[in-house]
Amino acid sequence: MKIVIAPDSFKGSLSAVEASISIKKGIKKALPDAETVLLPIADGGEGTMETLVVATDGSKKRVAVTGPLGETVEAEYGILGNGETCVIEMASASGLSFITHDQLNPRLATTYGTGELIKQALDDGFRSFILAIGGSATNDGGAGMLQALGMKLLDEKGKEISYGGAELARINSIDVSEFDKRIQDRNFLIASDVQNPLIGPDGASAVFGPQKGATIEDVKMLDQCLAHWANEVEKATGIHLHDRPGAGAAGGLGGAFQAFFPAEMRRGIDIVIEYTKLQQALIGADLVITGEGQVDFQTASGKTPMGVAQAAKSQGIPSIILAGSIGLGIETLYQFGVVSVNSIINQPMMLSEAMERAGELLEHCSEQVTRSFFYHQLNG
């Protein structure tokens, strides 16, 4: 039997690599002679850079940058095995992981550090970029990122605005005269599964603001700030970001790339599948096991399990999803070749215990689903 193991991370518990190893251990308990192919996957969010670096035998470089609340943090970018492509994960510089729950503040959070990472990679000579923009703590429309690359966002007195989504309301003009000119002859591929517009009820502030700490009042104010920012961008570039699909990704960072970079935006999972050569790894497989921490109706919008299942189905291979928790709406996944969705939780327990024991639980669950799926071979 050949089984391809292609999970995402179980956030807060296991990296995609660690999850893959746990699943393999369970499979081997059931089928010691099975051929297992480990291919950790991500969908454009946190872990994408690590996944691509591991898959291509690449490397990483550490850089001190400005964190989401203005502090200095240690970030890193990846270099693919070809030595030519740089992978920047915005969460590495401007992500939620840098902020405790009581510090969440999208009015102040900035993407400046993401811009510093891009500048460093430009200084290091890279011409091809993959930008993974999930996991942001920000709602600043990408303004901080642009400022780090030389763009001046000026108030009515001609002074630069400060950090954060709330500052966007003060912008009176955009000065691109010192914006890094190298950007225009580089290639930028934006990995994101978010198709939300910049503003409105489906926009960045309304949909993603609350998980970044925005109150009801904050959401209304931040949406107005992004609307003002979009008006100023349109004055400067002629590009109408307000309702453009994907402009709301990462608190509007997606829109900044659409307006000021020669960028192509694609589903993160599709980019990762391409660079990890998942389709080639699937050849001859009997089963694919994938998974992530939470599986629900959102999974079908381009999350790792759905992307992996789609790839497997294209070759007539069934897939099984393992999850820390299962929410509503998973029925949609069955049309993508998913045989079953299984929770790794095997008894009542607190979330903290489940997260601490995730590796053990994942191993046990993968053994059980393998025994069920290959019952006839095991008893033949």
mmCIF file of C-alpha atoms in Angstrom:
data_model
loop_
_atom_site.group_PDB
_atom_site.id
_atom_site.type_symbol
_atom_site.label_atom_id
_atom_site.label_comp_id
_atom_site.label_asym_id
_atom_site.label_seq_id
_atom_site.Cartn_x
_atom_site.Cartn_y
_atom_site.Cartn_z
ATOM 1 C CA MET A 1 0.000 0.000 0.000
ATOM 2 C CA LYS A 2 1.140 3.558 -0.736
ATOM 3 C CA ILE A 3 -0.253 6.300 1.486
ATOM 4 C CA VAL A 4 0.473 9.995 0.968
ATOM 5 C CA ILE A 5 0.442 12.018 4.195
ATOM 6 C CA ALA A 6 -0.273 15.691 3.471
ATOM 7 C CA PRO A 7 -1.656 17.624 6.468
ATOM 8 C CA ASP A 8 -1.539 21.284 7.396
ATOM 9 C CA SER A 9 -0.451 22.330 10.884
ATOM 10 C CA PHE A 10 -2.701 21.816 13.904
ATOM 11 C CA LYS A 11 -2.344 25.409 15.059
ATOM 12 C CA GLY A 12 -1.019 25.838 18.567
ATOM 13 C CA SER A 13 -0.188 22.144 18.798
ATOM 14 C CA LEU A 14 1.721 20.652 15.876
ATOM 15 C CA SER A 15 3.508 21.977 12.820
ATOM 16 C CA ALA A 16 2.610 20.349 9.515
ATOM 17 C CA VAL A 17 5.887 18.400 9.696
ATOM 18 C CA GLU A 18 5.121 17.162 13.225
ATOM 19 C CA ALA A 19 1.572 16.233 12.220
ATOM 20 C CA SER A 20 2.919 14.232 9.272
ATOM 21 C CA ILE A 21 5.253 12.265 11.534
ATOM 22 C CA SER A 22 2.452 11.455 13.992
ATOM 23 C CA ILE A 23 0.192 10.254 11.199
ATOM 24 C CA LYS A 24 2.973 8.074 9.800
ATOM 25 C CA LYS A 25 3.525 6.442 13.209
ATOM 26 C CA GLY A 26 -0.146 5.497 13.377
ATOM 27 C CA ILE A 27 -0.172 4.093 9.858
ATOM 28 C CA LYS A 28 2.894 1.963 10.553
ATOM 29 C CA LYS A 29 1.204 0.434 13.601
ATOM 30 C CA ALA A 30 -1.596 -0.779 11.347
ATOM 31 C CA LEU A 31 0.416 -1.464 8.182
ATOM 32 C CA PRO A 32 4.140 -1.848 9.003
ATOM 33 C CA ASP A 33 5.043 -2.500 5.359
ATOM 34 C CA ALA A 34 3.080 0.399 3.891
ATOM 35 C CA GLU A 35 4.951 2.923 1.764
ATOM 36 C CA THR A 36 4.385 6.364 3.251
ATOM 37 C CA VAL A 37 5.161 9.666 1.552
ATOM 38 C CA LEU A 38 5.305 12.659 3.909
ATOM 39 C CA LEU A 39 4.397 15.953 2.277
ATOM 40 C CA PRO A 40 3.511 18.687 4.828
ATOM 41 C CA ILE A 41 1.210 21.268 3.221
ATOM 42 C CA ALA A 42 -0.010 24.814 3.913
ATOM 43 C CA ASP A 43 -2.584 27.051 2.241
ATOM 44 C CA GLY A 44 -0.975 30.488 2.220
ATOM 45 C CA GLY A 45 -1.282 31.116 5.944
ATOM 46 C CA GLU A 46 1.194 30.473 8.723
ATOM 47 C CA GLY A 47 3.533 27.602 7.907
ATOM 48 C CA THR A 48 3.581 28.231 4.154
ATOM 49 C CA MET A 49 7.167 29.428 4.110
ATOM 50 C CA GLU A 50 8.362 26.479 6.199
ATOM 51 C CA THR A 51 6.464 24.039 3.982
ATOM 52 C CA LEU A 52 7.973 25.383 0.772
ATOM 53 C CA VAL A 53 11.483 25.543 2.212
ATOM 54 C CA VAL A 54 11.294 21.937 3.440
ATOM 55 C CA ALA A 55 9.742 20.671 0.193
ATOM 56 C CA THR A 56 12.452 22.254 -1.986
ATOM 57 C CA ASP A 57 15.401 21.665 0.365
ATOM 58 C CA GLY A 58 15.812 25.416 0.750
ATOM 59 C CA SER A 59 17.042 27.636 3.564
ATOM 60 C CA LYS A 60 15.989 30.583 5.742
ATOM 61 C CA LYS A 61 17.421 33.959 6.707
ATOM 62 C CA ARG A 62 16.641 35.793 9.945
ATOM 63 C CA VAL A 63 15.993 39.540 9.911
ATOM 64 C CA ALA A 64 15.221 42.007 12.726
ATOM 65 C CA VAL A 65 12.114 43.990 11.742
ATOM 66 C CA THR A 66 9.333 46.116 13.227
ATOM 67 C CA GLY A 67 6.629 43.971 14.810
ATOM 68 C CA PRO A 68 2.881 44.587 14.527
ATOM 69 C CA LEU A 69 2.801 46.953 17.528
ATOM 70 C CA GLY A 70 6.056 48.736 16.713
ATOM 71 C CA GLU A 71 8.398 46.533 18.735
ATOM 72 C CA THR A 72 11.497 44.911 17.246
ATOM 73 C CA VAL A 73 10.967 41.232 16.419
ATOM 74 C CA GLU A 74 13.013 38.474 14.815
ATOM 75 C CA ALA A 75 11.436 37.489 11.506
ATOM 76 C CA GLU A 76 12.703 35.308 8.690
ATOM 77 C CA TYR A 77 12.192 34.710 5.022
ATOM 78 C CA GLY A 78 12.687 31.516 3.066
ATOM 79 C CA ILE A 79 14.836 30.769 0.049
ATOM 80 C CA LEU A 80 13.623 27.941 -2.162
ATOM 81 C CA GLY A 81 16.019 25.216 -3.203
ATOM 82 C CA ASN A 82 16.556 26.830 -6.604
ATOM 83 C CA GLY A 83 18.270 29.718 -4.786
ATOM 84 C CA GLU A 84 16.287 32.219 -6.865
ATOM 85 C CA THR A 85 12.868 32.488 -5.229
ATOM 86 C CA CYS A 86 12.247 34.209 -1.919
ATOM 87 C CA VAL A 87 9.249 33.254 0.241
ATOM 88 C CA ILE A 88 7.938 35.894 2.639
ATOM 89 C CA GLU A 89 5.258 34.991 5.155
ATOM 90 C CA MET A 90 3.714 38.211 6.426
ATOM 91 C CA ALA A 91 2.792 36.510 9.717
ATOM 92 C CA SER A 92 6.514 36.130 10.390
ATOM 93 C CA ALA A 93 6.744 39.911 10.761
ATOM 94 C CA SER A 94 3.193 41.210 11.270
ATOM 95 C CA GLY A 95 1.264 38.222 12.571
ATOM 96 C CA LEU A 96 -1.101 37.489 15.418
ATOM 97 C CA SER A 97 1.494 35.229 17.055
ATOM 98 C CA PHE A 98 3.439 38.280 18.273
ATOM 99 C CA ILE A 99 0.505 39.665 20.261
ATOM 100 C CA THR A 100 -1.174 38.372 23.399
ATOM 101 C CA HIS A 101 -4.976 38.402 23.464
ATOM 102 C CA ASP A 102 -5.157 41.509 25.660
ATOM 103 C CA GLN A 103 -2.794 43.400 23.311
ATOM 104 C CA LEU A 104 -4.825 42.888 20.138
ATOM 105 C CA ASN A 105 -5.410 46.288 18.545
ATOM 106 C CA PRO A 106 -5.993 46.595 14.778
ATOM 107 C CA ARG A 107 -6.238 50.372 15.175
ATOM 108 C CA LEU A 108 -2.495 50.399 15.911
ATOM 109 C CA ALA A 109 -1.132 47.224 14.286
ATOM 110 C CA THR A 110 1.147 47.775 11.294
ATOM 111 C CA THR A 111 2.501 45.859 8.312
ATOM 112 C CA TYR A 112 5.728 47.897 8.385
ATOM 113 C CA GLY A 113 7.806 44.830 9.283
ATOM 114 C CA THR A 114 6.495 42.964 6.252
ATOM 115 C CA GLY A 115 7.757 45.815 4.092
ATOM 116 C CA GLU A 116 11.140 45.613 5.821
ATOM 117 C CA LEU A 117 11.337 41.898 5.014
ATOM 118 C CA ILE A 118 10.596 42.622 1.352
ATOM 119 C CA LYS A 119 13.215 45.389 1.293
ATOM 120 C CA GLN A 120 15.835 43.101 2.808
ATOM 121 C CA ALA A 121 15.115 40.435 0.202
ATOM 122 C CA LEU A 122 15.358 43.049 -2.560
ATOM 123 C CA ASP A 123 18.697 44.183 -1.103
ATOM 124 C CA ASP A 124 19.809 40.534 -1.122
ATOM 125 C CA GLY A 125 19.185 40.393 -4.858
ATOM 126 C CA PHE A 126 15.997 38.345 -5.162
ATOM 127 C CA ARG A 127 13.817 38.930 -8.211
ATOM 128 C CA SER A 128 11.117 36.313 -7.706
ATOM 129 C CA PHE A 129 8.849 36.434 -4.640
ATOM 130 C CA ILE A 130 6.105 34.316 -3.130
ATOM 131 C CA LEU A 131 4.188 36.301 -0.518
ATOM 132 C CA ALA A 132 1.999 34.335 1.913
ATOM 133 C CA ILE A 133 -0.370 36.786 3.568
ATOM 134 C CA GLY A 134 -2.426 34.774 6.072
ATOM 135 C CA GLY A 135 -2.371 35.172 9.852
ATOM 136 C CA SER A 136 -2.152 38.949 10.004
ATOM 137 C CA ALA A 137 -2.718 41.044 13.124
ATOM 138 C CA THR A 138 -3.259 44.141 10.987
ATOM 139 C CA ASN A 139 -5.989 46.220 9.365
ATOM 140 C CA ASP A 140 -3.870 49.018 7.885
ATOM 141 C CA GLY A 141 -4.525 48.378 4.196
ATOM 142 C CA GLY A 142 -0.857 47.527 3.713
ATOM 143 C CA ALA A 143 0.082 51.153 4.413
ATOM 144 C CA GLY A 144 2.919 50.233 6.772
ATOM 145 C CA MET A 145 4.390 47.831 4.241
ATOM 146 C CA LEU A 146 4.353 50.547 1.577
ATOM 147 C CA GLN A 147 5.952 53.078 3.941
ATOM 148 C CA ALA A 148 8.815 50.680 4.701
ATOM 149 C CA LEU A 149 9.477 50.545 0.964
ATOM 150 C CA GLY A 150 9.705 54.325 0.618
ATOM 151 C CA MET A 151 6.147 55.455 -0.082
ATOM 152 C CA LYS A 152 5.117 58.606 1.781
ATOM 153 C CA LEU A 153 1.569 58.785 3.114
ATOM 154 C CA LEU A 154 1.061 62.407 4.062
ATOM 155 C CA ASP A 155 -1.527 64.242 6.144
ATOM 156 C CA GLU A 156 -2.922 67.688 5.302
ATOM 157 C CA LYS A 157 0.179 69.310 6.820
ATOM 158 C CA GLY A 158 2.517 67.222 4.660
ATOM 159 C CA LYS A 159 3.669 65.026 7.538
ATOM 160 C CA GLU A 160 3.794 61.229 7.390
ATOM 161 C CA ILE A 161 1.074 59.324 9.171
ATOM 162 C CA SER A 162 1.982 56.864 11.907
ATOM 163 C CA TYR A 163 1.249 53.148 12.255
ATOM 164 C CA GLY A 164 -2.125 51.414 12.241
ATOM 165 C CA GLY A 165 -5.524 51.222 10.611
ATOM 166 C CA ALA A 166 -6.879 54.270 12.433
ATOM 167 C CA GLU A 167 -4.177 56.485 10.863
ATOM 168 C CA LEU A 168 -5.499 55.889 7.347
ATOM 169 C CA ALA A 169 -8.203 58.518 7.914
ATOM 170 C CA ARG A 170 -5.486 61.188 8.118
ATOM 171 C CA ILE A 171 -4.058 60.567 4.634
ATOM 172 C CA ASN A 172 -4.327 63.594 2.383
ATOM 173 C CA SER A 173 -1.894 62.592 -0.364
ATOM 174 C CA ILE A 174 0.304 59.707 -1.528
ATOM 175 C CA ASP A 175 3.875 60.449 -2.624
ATOM 176 C CA VAL A 176 5.407 57.586 -4.634
ATOM 177 C CA SER A 177 8.556 59.442 -5.714
ATOM 178 C CA GLU A 178 10.764 57.458 -3.336
ATOM 179 C CA PHE A 179 8.866 54.152 -3.546
ATOM 180 C CA ASP A 180 11.384 51.377 -4.237
ATOM 181 C CA LYS A 181 11.744 51.303 -8.019
ATOM 182 C CA ARG A 182 13.119 47.765 -8.028
ATOM 183 C CA ILE A 183 9.617 46.461 -7.306
ATOM 184 C CA GLN A 184 8.353 47.151 -10.812
ATOM 185 C CA ASP A 185 10.718 44.695 -12.506
ATOM 186 C CA ARG A 186 10.343 41.880 -9.981
ATOM 187 C CA ASN A 187 7.822 39.020 -9.947
ATOM 188 C CA PHE A 188 5.400 38.776 -7.008
ATOM 189 C CA LEU A 189 3.059 35.832 -6.499
ATOM 190 C CA ILE A 190 0.553 36.457 -3.687
ATOM 191 C CA ALA A 191 -0.651 33.345 -1.861
ATOM 192 C CA SER A 192 -4.100 33.895 -0.370
ATOM 193 C CA ASP A 193 -7.408 32.030 -0.212
ATOM 194 C CA VAL A 194 -9.303 35.198 0.757
ATOM 195 C CA GLN A 195 -11.573 36.739 -1.890
ATOM 196 C CA ASN A 196 -13.135 39.397 0.356
ATOM 197 C CA PRO A 197 -13.325 42.971 -0.903
ATOM 198 C CA LEU A 198 -11.582 45.773 0.945
ATOM 199 C CA ILE A 199 -14.647 47.416 2.511
ATOM 200 C CA GLY A 200 -18.298 46.779 3.323
ATOM 201 C CA PRO A 201 -20.094 43.961 5.172
ATOM 202 C CA ASP A 202 -17.839 41.358 3.548
ATOM 203 C CA GLY A 203 -14.713 43.494 3.804
ATOM 204 C CA ALA A 204 -11.511 43.211 5.801
ATOM 205 C CA SER A 205 -12.723 45.066 8.888
ATOM 206 C CA ALA A 206 -16.149 43.443 9.227
ATOM 207 C CA VAL A 207 -15.092 39.854 8.558
ATOM 208 C CA PHE A 208 -11.593 39.646 10.017
ATOM 209 C CA GLY A 209 -11.403 42.657 12.353
ATOM 210 C CA PRO A 210 -13.079 40.977 15.354
ATOM 211 C CA GLN A 211 -10.539 38.130 15.474
ATOM 212 C CA LYS A 212 -7.816 40.800 15.608
ATOM 213 C CA GLY A 213 -9.415 42.535 18.573
ATOM 214 C CA ALA A 214 -11.798 44.989 16.893
ATOM 215 C CA THR A 215 -14.958 45.938 18.774
ATOM 216 C CA ILE A 216 -18.218 46.725 16.972
ATOM 217 C CA GLU A 217 -17.275 50.410 17.089
ATOM 218 C CA ASP A 218 -13.754 49.638 15.855
ATOM 219 C CA VAL A 219 -15.096 47.692 12.874
ATOM 220 C CA LYS A 220 -17.211 50.653 11.753
ATOM 221 C CA MET A 221 -14.341 53.112 12.210
ATOM 222 C CA LEU A 222 -11.741 50.865 10.514
ATOM 223 C CA ASP A 223 -14.039 50.251 7.554
ATOM 224 C CA GLN A 224 -14.410 54.006 7.101
ATOM 225 C CA CYS A 225 -10.626 54.381 7.315
ATOM 226 C CA LEU A 226 -10.100 51.721 4.637
ATOM 227 C CA ALA A 227 -12.727 53.418 2.457
ATOM 228 C CA HIS A 228 -10.807 56.691 2.747
ATOM 229 C CA TRP A 229 -7.559 54.857 1.957
ATOM 230 C CA ALA A 230 -9.172 53.264 -1.100
ATOM 231 C CA ASN A 231 -10.313 56.698 -2.301
ATOM 232 C CA GLU A 232 -6.773 58.066 -1.972
ATOM 233 C CA VAL A 233 -5.316 55.033 -3.765
ATOM 234 C CA GLU A 234 -7.788 55.516 -6.609
ATOM 235 C CA LYS A 235 -6.808 59.189 -6.890
ATOM 236 C CA ALA A 236 -3.137 58.242 -7.080
ATOM 237 C CA THR A 237 -3.351 55.173 -9.335
ATOM 238 C CA GLY A 238 -6.786 55.032 -10.950
ATOM 239 C CA ILE A 239 -7.251 51.577 -9.400
ATOM 240 C CA HIS A 240 -10.596 51.002 -7.645
ATOM 241 C CA LEU A 241 -9.862 48.709 -4.698
ATOM 242 C CA HIS A 242 -13.093 49.156 -2.751
ATOM 243 C CA ASP A 243 -14.887 46.030 -3.994
ATOM 244 C CA ARG A 244 -12.046 44.221 -5.726
ATOM 245 C CA PRO A 245 -11.890 40.496 -4.825
ATOM 246 C CA GLY A 246 -8.915 39.702 -2.591
ATOM 247 C CA ALA A 247 -8.237 43.330 -1.683
ATOM 248 C CA GLY A 248 -9.459 42.609 1.859
ATOM 249 C CA ALA A 249 -6.911 39.856 2.477
ATOM 250 C CA ALA A 250 -4.646 40.399 5.509
ATOM 251 C CA GLY A 251 -6.453 43.558 6.607
ATOM 252 C CA GLY A 252 -6.155 45.156 3.164
ATOM 253 C CA LEU A 253 -2.569 44.123 2.471
ATOM 254 C CA GLY A 254 -3.882 42.235 -0.544
ATOM 255 C CA GLY A 255 -5.220 45.509 -1.930
ATOM 256 C CA ALA A 256 -1.877 47.261 -1.492
ATOM 257 C CA PHE A 257 -0.183 44.555 -3.553
ATOM 258 C CA GLN A 258 -2.898 44.797 -6.208
ATOM 259 C CA ALA A 259 -2.505 48.574 -6.491
ATOM 260 C CA PHE A 260 1.243 49.106 -6.254
ATOM 261 C CA PHE A 261 2.989 45.835 -7.197
ATOM 262 C CA PRO A 262 3.179 43.852 -10.439
ATOM 263 C CA ALA A 263 1.510 41.026 -8.557
ATOM 264 C CA GLU A 264 -0.532 37.940 -9.382
ATOM 265 C CA MET A 265 -2.865 36.621 -6.680
ATOM 266 C CA ARG A 266 -3.563 32.881 -6.499
ATOM 267 C CA ARG A 267 -5.047 30.462 -3.983
ATOM 268 C CA GLY A 268 -2.345 29.628 -1.481
ATOM 269 C CA ILE A 269 -3.096 25.918 -1.601
ATOM 270 C CA ASP A 270 -2.638 25.860 -5.394
ATOM 271 C CA ILE A 271 0.770 27.507 -5.119
ATOM 272 C CA VAL A 272 1.885 25.090 -2.408
ATOM 273 C CA ILE A 273 0.622 22.060 -4.361
ATOM 274 C CA GLU A 274 2.606 23.235 -7.376
ATOM 275 C CA TYR A 275 5.874 23.870 -5.537
ATOM 276 C CA THR A 276 5.700 20.744 -3.356
ATOM 277 C CA LYS A 277 4.965 18.596 -6.433
ATOM 278 C CA LEU A 278 2.008 16.946 -4.717
ATOM 279 C CA GLN A 279 0.555 15.678 -8.001
ATOM 280 C CA GLN A 280 3.737 13.718 -8.737
ATOM 281 C CA ALA A 281 3.826 12.323 -5.184
ATOM 282 C CA LEU A 282 0.241 11.051 -5.578
ATOM 283 C CA ILE A 283 1.042 8.783 -8.536
ATOM 284 C CA GLY A 284 0.313 5.193 -7.558
ATOM 285 C CA ALA A 285 -1.110 6.072 -4.125
ATOM 286 C CA ASP A 286 -3.960 4.058 -2.605
ATOM 287 C CA LEU A 287 -4.969 6.684 -0.041
ATOM 288 C CA VAL A 288 -4.256 10.251 1.030
ATOM 289 C CA ILE A 289 -4.507 11.356 4.656
ATOM 290 C CA THR A 290 -4.711 15.098 5.266
ATOM 291 C CA GLY A 291 -6.023 17.317 8.060
ATOM 292 C CA GLU A 292 -5.763 20.425 10.202
ATOM 293 C CA GLY A 293 -6.862 21.710 13.598
ATOM 294 C CA GLN A 294 -10.424 22.785 12.713
ATOM 295 C CA VAL A 295 -12.488 21.463 9.820
ATOM 296 C CA ASP A 296 -15.851 23.068 9.011
ATOM 297 C CA PHE A 297 -17.752 24.832 6.229
ATOM 298 C CA GLN A 298 -14.792 27.186 5.664
ATOM 299 C CA THR A 299 -12.513 24.296 4.740
ATOM 300 C CA ALA A 300 -14.135 24.057 1.305
ATOM 301 C CA SER A 301 -13.135 27.658 0.508
ATOM 302 C CA GLY A 302 -9.542 26.685 -0.257
ATOM 303 C CA LYS A 303 -8.074 25.308 2.944
ATOM 304 C CA THR A 304 -5.423 22.603 2.843
ATOM 305 C CA PRO A 305 -7.649 19.501 3.285
ATOM 306 C CA MET A 306 -9.901 20.513 0.408
ATOM 307 C CA GLY A 307 -7.010 21.367 -1.909
ATOM 308 C CA VAL A 308 -5.279 18.073 -1.161
ATOM 309 C CA ALA A 309 -8.530 16.140 -1.624
ATOM 310 C CA GLN A 310 -9.140 17.832 -4.984
ATOM 311 C CA ALA A 311 -5.654 16.918 -6.161
ATOM 312 C CA ALA A 312 -6.159 13.315 -5.031
ATOM 313 C CA LYS A 313 -9.592 13.051 -6.667
ATOM 314 C CA SER A 314 -8.111 14.176 -9.999
ATOM 315 C CA GLN A 315 -6.106 10.940 -9.924
ATOM 316 C CA GLY A 316 -8.953 8.795 -8.585
ATOM 317 C CA ILE A 317 -7.438 8.514 -5.111
ATOM 318 C CA PRO A 318 -9.670 8.693 -2.000
ATOM 319 C CA SER A 319 -8.741 10.940 0.896
ATOM 320 C CA ILE A 320 -9.402 10.976 4.626
ATOM 321 C CA ILE A 321 -9.347 14.119 6.779
ATOM 322 C CA LEU A 322 -8.223 14.115 10.426
ATOM 323 C CA ALA A 323 -9.163 17.131 12.547
ATOM 324 C CA GLY A 324 -8.785 18.420 16.069
ATOM 325 C CA SER A 325 -12.417 19.548 15.961
ATOM 326 C CA ILE A 326 -15.218 19.276 13.427
ATOM 327 C CA GLY A 327 -17.722 22.073 12.849
ATOM 328 C CA LEU A 328 -20.811 22.474 10.700
ATOM 329 C CA GLY A 329 -20.958 22.160 6.932
ATOM 330 C CA ILE A 330 -18.416 19.394 6.307
ATOM 331 C CA GLU A 331 -20.837 17.641 3.919
ATOM 332 C CA THR A 332 -19.545 19.893 1.129
ATOM 333 C CA LEU A 333 -16.176 18.175 1.339
ATOM 334 C CA TYR A 334 -17.488 14.806 0.180
ATOM 335 C CA GLN A 335 -17.864 16.066 -3.392
ATOM 336 C CA PHE A 336 -14.079 16.555 -3.495
ATOM 337 C CA GLY A 337 -13.289 12.874 -2.995
ATOM 338 C CA VAL A 338 -13.209 12.879 0.800
ATOM 339 C CA VAL A 339 -14.208 9.489 2.224
ATOM 340 C CA SER A 340 -14.601 10.650 5.817
ATOM 341 C CA VAL A 341 -13.775 13.432 8.265
ATOM 342 C CA ASN A 342 -12.563 12.164 11.639
ATOM 343 C CA SER A 343 -11.960 13.919 14.937
ATOM 344 C CA ILE A 344 -8.795 12.860 16.746
ATOM 345 C CA ILE A 345 -10.466 13.475 20.136
ATOM 346 C CA ASN A 346 -11.298 10.046 21.588
ATOM 347 C CA GLN A 347 -12.725 10.990 25.003
ATOM 348 C CA PRO A 348 -14.013 14.053 26.889
ATOM 349 C CA MET A 349 -11.133 16.440 27.578
ATOM 350 C CA MET A 350 -10.299 20.099 27.978
ATOM 351 C CA LEU A 351 -8.996 21.988 24.950
ATOM 352 C CA SER A 352 -5.659 22.510 26.716
ATOM 353 C CA GLU A 353 -5.265 18.755 27.201
ATOM 354 C CA ALA A 354 -6.228 18.029 23.596
ATOM 355 C CA MET A 355 -3.654 20.501 22.314
ATOM 356 C CA GLU A 356 -0.962 19.112 24.598
ATOM 357 C CA ARG A 357 -1.687 15.534 23.513
ATOM 358 C CA ALA A 358 -2.271 16.332 19.833
ATOM 359 C CA GLY A 359 0.593 14.202 18.554
ATOM 360 C CA GLU A 360 -0.499 11.144 20.515
ATOM 361 C CA LEU A 361 -4.164 11.601 19.543
ATOM 362 C CA LEU A 362 -3.317 12.077 15.877
ATOM 363 C CA GLU A 363 -1.181 8.939 15.885
ATOM 364 C CA HIS A 364 -3.968 6.863 17.467
ATOM 365 C CA CYS A 365 -6.613 8.207 15.089
ATOM 366 C CA SER A 366 -4.495 7.586 11.990
ATOM 367 C CA GLU A 367 -3.958 3.981 13.098
ATOM 368 C CA GLN A 368 -7.703 3.447 13.476
ATOM 369 C CA VAL A 369 -8.686 4.992 10.117
ATOM 370 C CA THR A 370 -5.941 2.986 8.390
ATOM 371 C CA ARG A 371 -7.246 -0.238 9.946
ATOM 372 C CA SER A 372 -10.783 0.627 8.849
ATOM 373 C CA PHE A 373 -9.841 1.609 5.306
ATOM 374 C CA PHE A 374 -7.585 -1.359 4.668
ATOM 375 C CA TYR A 375 -9.690 -3.880 6.584
ATOM 376 C CA HIS A 376 -9.782 -6.452 3.775
ATOM 377 C CA GLN A 377 -6.035 -6.310 3.201
ATOM 378 C CA LEU A 378 -5.409 -6.677 6.938
ATOM 379 C CA ASN A 379 -7.753 -9.655 7.160
ATOM 380 C CA GLY A 380 -7.232 -11.187 3.736
#
